[in-house]
Amino acid sequence: MSLKLKKLKVFAFLGIFIISAILVSGCTDETNSQDVENTHLGEVSDEDEHTENVTEHHWGYEGEAGPEHWAELGYPDCSGNEQSPIDIPVGTSLHSDDISFNYNLTALNIVNNGHSIKVEYDEGSSIEVENNTYQLLQLHFHYLSENTIMGEHSDMEMHLVHQSDDGEYAVVGVMMEPGSENSAYAPIWEHMPAEVGDVETISGVNVSAVELLPENRTYYRFDGSFTTPPCTEGVKWFLMGTPVELSTEQIDAFKVIYSNNYRPVQPLNDREFY
Ligand SMILES: [Zn+2]
């Protein structure tokens, strides 16, 4: 082999090595930011969250890391039959407002985890529904809404993520639309981190999740999944039929940080509404 060819091979090898290193570190940066997958939607239980050697893969909302590639990126559940979000079809009935919201104040534990703005809720708040109790773990936001109602997106959607003692997940979804300024959201909005980082507890600031809900709490009830990898199924969804209002300024303030963190609607397949 000529010296020239040898050099060329060495350079090619180095080049591939450097590019791989950059790709890997890029993903690591993202996933290191607060156990991204685990904490975004509370997809994984607290026990799992601290399991070592869990392989996390880079995912996002655009291009090669976008939703249509999540399954092949290492999250096979994302191609399951009961995925979220969904479109609520015309004619779907609302369920009566039978959820008991036993929410307390929480300190504002807030983070930009690379996929959304998330508030980690202090322990001790829960909902009671369908003869089960689900503890509130965290809440976070999507722009646009993920679920759609009769084909229409809302500007934003809030997800309140709960888990029962036996490990079942329940998500309460709240559509957010432009209207009056909403002072209940102000404590969160005033402290939304523009940059990805660690959870920060803002001293002296509290949030009341019950005030973030619409007054009318009738809901669409269906089964689905987490809307972010690993897209785990078996999640009970309670999507409020009535939106809350935020001012255009409030919605724009979120949009400055996340202007596209929604997964497109998934096939309904054989699912029914309760
Ligand atoms: Zn969500």
Coordinates of C-alpha atoms and ligand atoms in Angstrom, one line a residue:
M1 CA 0.0 0.0 0.0
S2 CA 1.4 3.4 -0.9
L3 CA 2.1 5.9 1.9
K4 CA -0.4 8.3 0.3
L5 CA -3.2 5.7 0.5
K6 CA -2.2 4.8 4.1
K7 CA -2.4 8.5 5.1
L8 CA -5.8 8.8 3.4
K9 CA -7.1 5.8 5.3
V10 CA -5.9 7.2 8.6
F11 CA -7.5 10.5 7.9
A12 CA -10.8 8.9 6.9
F13 CA -10.7 6.8 10.1
L14 CA -10.0 9.9 12.2
G15 CA -12.8 11.8 10.5
I16 CA -15.4 9.1 11.2
F17 CA -14.2 8.9 14.8
I18 CA -14.5 12.6 15.3
I19 CA -17.9 12.8 13.7
S20 CA -19.1 9.9 15.9
A21 CA -17.8 11.6 19.0
I22 CA -19.6 14.8 18.2
L23 CA -22.9 13.0 17.5
V24 CA -22.6 11.0 20.7
S25 CA -21.8 14.1 22.8
G26 CA -24.6 16.0 21.2
C27 CA -27.1 13.4 22.4
T28 CA -25.5 13.1 25.8
D29 CA -25.8 16.8 26.3
E30 CA -29.5 16.7 25.7
T31 CA -30.3 13.5 27.6
N32 CA -28.2 14.6 30.6
S33 CA -30.4 17.5 31.0
Q34 CA -32.6 16.2 33.7
D35 CA -33.2 12.6 32.7
V36 CA -35.1 14.0 29.8
E37 CA -37.1 11.0 28.9
N38 CA -37.8 9.9 32.4
T39 CA -39.0 13.1 33.8
H40 CA -40.7 14.8 30.9
L41 CA -43.9 13.0 31.2
G42 CA -43.0 10.8 34.2
E43 CA -42.9 8.0 31.6
V44 CA -40.8 5.9 33.8
S45 CA -41.3 5.4 37.5
D46 CA -39.0 7.0 40.0
E47 CA -37.3 3.6 40.6
D48 CA -36.6 3.3 36.9
E49 CA -35.4 6.9 36.7
H50 CA -32.4 6.1 38.8
T51 CA -31.6 2.8 37.1
E52 CA -28.1 2.9 35.7
N53 CA -27.1 1.8 32.3
V54 CA -30.4 2.8 30.8
T55 CA -29.7 3.6 27.2
E56 CA -31.2 6.9 26.1
H57 CA -31.3 8.0 22.5
H58 CA -31.5 11.4 21.0
W59 CA -35.0 12.3 20.0
G60 CA -36.8 15.5 19.1
Y61 CA -39.6 17.0 17.1
E62 CA -37.9 17.7 13.7
G63 CA -35.8 16.0 11.1
E64 CA -34.1 12.7 11.7
A65 CA -34.9 12.8 15.4
G66 CA -38.5 13.6 14.8
P67 CA -41.6 11.7 15.8
E68 CA -41.8 9.5 12.7
H69 CA -38.4 8.1 13.6
W70 CA -38.8 7.5 17.3
A71 CA -39.5 3.8 17.0
E72 CA -36.4 3.2 14.9
L73 CA -34.3 5.4 17.2
G74 CA -34.8 2.7 19.9
Y75 CA -38.3 3.3 21.2
P76 CA -40.3 0.4 19.6
D77 CA -43.4 1.2 21.7
C78 CA -43.8 4.4 19.7
S79 CA -45.2 2.3 16.9
G80 CA -47.8 0.6 19.1
N81 CA -51.6 0.4 18.5
E82 CA -52.8 2.7 21.3
Q83 CA -50.6 5.7 21.0
S84 CA -51.2 9.3 22.0
P85 CA -52.0 12.0 21.1
I86 CA -55.3 11.4 19.2
D87 CA -58.0 13.4 17.5
I88 CA -61.3 13.4 19.4
P89 CA -63.8 12.6 16.6
V90 CA -66.9 14.6 15.9
G91 CA -69.8 13.3 18.1
T92 CA -67.7 12.0 21.0
S93 CA -69.5 12.4 24.3
L94 CA -68.0 14.1 27.3
H95 CA -67.7 12.2 30.6
S96 CA -69.3 13.7 33.7
D97 CA -67.0 15.7 36.0
D98 CA -66.4 13.0 38.5
I99 CA -62.6 13.5 39.2
S100 CA -61.8 14.6 42.7
F101 CA -58.8 16.9 42.6
N102 CA -57.0 16.9 45.9
Y103 CA -54.2 19.2 44.9
N104 CA -52.2 21.2 47.4
L105 CA -49.8 24.1 46.8
T106 CA -46.4 23.2 45.6
A107 CA -43.1 25.0 45.7
L108 CA -42.1 26.0 42.2
N109 CA -39.7 23.3 41.1
I110 CA -39.1 24.2 37.5
V111 CA -36.9 23.0 34.7
N112 CA -36.4 23.4 31.0
N113 CA -35.6 19.7 30.2
G114 CA -34.8 20.1 26.5
H115 CA -38.3 19.0 25.5
S116 CA -40.6 21.2 27.5
I117 CA -41.0 23.4 30.5
K118 CA -41.9 21.2 33.5
V119 CA -43.0 21.8 37.0
E120 CA -42.1 18.9 39.4
Y121 CA -44.9 18.8 41.9
D122 CA -44.2 18.4 45.7
E123 CA -45.5 15.1 47.1
G124 CA -49.0 14.9 48.6
S125 CA -51.3 16.0 45.8
S126 CA -53.6 13.5 44.0
I127 CA -56.7 12.8 42.0
E128 CA -59.3 10.2 42.8
V129 CA -61.1 8.7 39.8
E130 CA -62.4 5.2 38.8
N131 CA -61.9 3.9 42.3
N132 CA -58.2 4.6 42.2
T133 CA -55.9 7.3 43.6
Y134 CA -53.1 8.8 41.5
Q135 CA -50.4 11.1 42.9
L136 CA -49.5 14.2 40.9
L137 CA -45.9 13.9 39.8
Q138 CA -45.4 16.8 37.4
L139 CA -47.0 19.1 34.8
H140 CA -45.6 20.4 31.6
F141 CA -46.7 22.1 28.4
H142 CA -46.8 21.6 24.6
Y143 CA -47.1 24.1 21.8
L144 CA -49.2 23.4 19.8
S145 CA -51.7 21.1 21.6
E146 CA -50.9 17.4 21.0
N147 CA -54.5 16.1 21.1
T148 CA -56.9 17.7 18.8
I149 CA -60.7 18.0 19.2
M150 CA -62.6 17.4 16.0
G151 CA -59.5 18.1 13.9
E152 CA -58.6 21.4 15.6
H153 CA -55.4 22.1 17.6
S154 CA -55.5 24.5 20.5
D155 CA -52.5 26.8 20.8
M156 CA -51.1 24.8 23.8
E157 CA -51.9 21.9 26.0
M158 CA -50.9 21.2 29.6
H159 CA -50.4 17.6 30.8
L160 CA -50.7 16.8 34.5
V161 CA -49.0 13.5 35.0
H162 CA -50.1 11.2 37.8
Q163 CA -49.2 7.7 39.0
S164 CA -51.1 5.3 41.3
D165 CA -49.5 3.1 44.0
D166 CA -49.7 0.1 41.6
G167 CA -47.8 2.0 39.0
E168 CA -50.6 3.0 36.6
Y169 CA -50.4 6.4 34.9
A170 CA -53.1 8.9 34.5
V171 CA -52.7 12.1 32.5
V172 CA -55.1 15.1 32.8
G173 CA -54.9 17.2 29.6
V174 CA -56.0 20.8 29.5
M175 CA -56.3 22.8 26.3
M176 CA -55.0 26.4 26.4
E177 CA -56.4 29.0 24.1
P178 CA -55.8 32.8 23.6
G179 CA -58.1 35.1 25.6
S180 CA -57.8 36.8 28.9
E181 CA -54.5 36.9 30.9
N182 CA -54.5 34.0 33.4
S183 CA -52.9 35.0 36.7
A184 CA -52.8 31.4 38.0
Y185 CA -50.1 30.7 35.4
A186 CA -48.1 33.8 36.2
P187 CA -45.8 32.2 38.8
I188 CA -44.7 29.6 36.3
W189 CA -44.5 32.0 33.4
E190 CA -42.3 34.4 35.3
H191 CA -39.8 31.7 35.9
M192 CA -39.7 29.7 32.7
P193 CA -36.0 28.9 32.0
A194 CA -35.1 29.8 28.4
E195 CA -32.1 27.5 28.6
V196 CA -32.0 23.8 29.2
G197 CA -30.7 23.1 32.7
D198 CA -31.4 21.4 36.1
V199 CA -34.5 21.7 38.2
E200 CA -34.5 24.9 40.3
T201 CA -36.7 25.6 43.2
I202 CA -37.7 29.2 43.2
S203 CA -37.8 30.4 46.8
G204 CA -41.0 32.0 48.0
V205 CA -43.0 31.1 44.9
N206 CA -45.9 28.6 45.0
V207 CA -48.2 27.1 42.4
S208 CA -51.7 25.8 42.8
A209 CA -52.5 23.2 40.2
V210 CA -56.2 23.3 40.9
E211 CA -56.3 26.9 39.7
L212 CA -54.7 25.9 36.4
L213 CA -57.8 23.8 35.6
P214 CA -60.9 25.0 33.7
E215 CA -64.0 25.5 35.8
N216 CA -65.9 23.0 33.8
R217 CA -64.2 19.7 34.3
T218 CA -66.1 17.3 32.1
Y219 CA -63.6 15.3 30.0
Y220 CA -63.0 12.9 27.2
R221 CA -61.8 9.6 28.6
F222 CA -59.7 7.2 26.5
D223 CA -56.6 5.0 26.8
G224 CA -53.3 5.9 25.2
S225 CA -49.6 6.4 25.8
F226 CA -47.1 8.9 26.8
T227 CA -46.6 11.3 23.9
T228 CA -42.8 11.3 24.2
P229 CA -40.3 8.4 24.0
P230 CA -40.5 5.7 25.2
C231 CA -44.2 6.1 24.3
T232 CA -45.3 3.6 27.0
E233 CA -48.9 2.5 26.6
G234 CA -51.5 1.8 29.3
V235 CA -51.9 5.5 30.2
K236 CA -55.4 6.6 31.2
W237 CA -56.2 9.9 29.6
F238 CA -58.6 12.5 30.9
L239 CA -58.8 15.4 28.4
M240 CA -60.7 18.4 29.6
G241 CA -63.4 19.4 27.1
T242 CA -63.2 23.1 28.1
P243 CA -60.0 25.0 27.5
V244 CA -58.4 27.6 29.8
E245 CA -57.5 31.0 28.5
L246 CA -54.1 32.6 28.5
S247 CA -53.3 36.0 27.0
T248 CA -51.6 36.1 23.6
E249 CA -48.6 37.5 25.4
Q250 CA -48.5 34.5 27.7
I251 CA -48.8 32.1 24.8
D252 CA -46.1 33.9 22.9
A253 CA -43.8 33.8 25.9
F254 CA -43.9 30.0 25.8
K255 CA -43.6 29.9 22.1
V256 CA -40.3 31.9 22.3
I257 CA -38.9 28.8 24.2
Y258 CA -40.8 26.0 22.5
S259 CA -42.5 26.7 19.2
N260 CA -42.8 23.0 18.2
N261 CA -42.9 20.3 20.9
Y262 CA -46.0 18.4 19.9
R263 CA -46.3 14.9 18.5
P264 CA -48.8 14.6 15.6
V265 CA -52.0 12.7 16.3
Q266 CA -51.8 8.9 16.1
P267 CA -54.3 6.4 14.7
L268 CA -57.3 5.7 17.0
N269 CA -57.5 2.0 15.8
D270 CA -60.0 0.0 17.9
R271 CA -60.1 2.4 20.9
E272 CA -63.3 3.6 22.4
F273 CA -64.3 6.5 24.5
Y274 CA -65.7 5.9 28.0
Ligands
ZN1 ZN -46.9 16.0 27.5

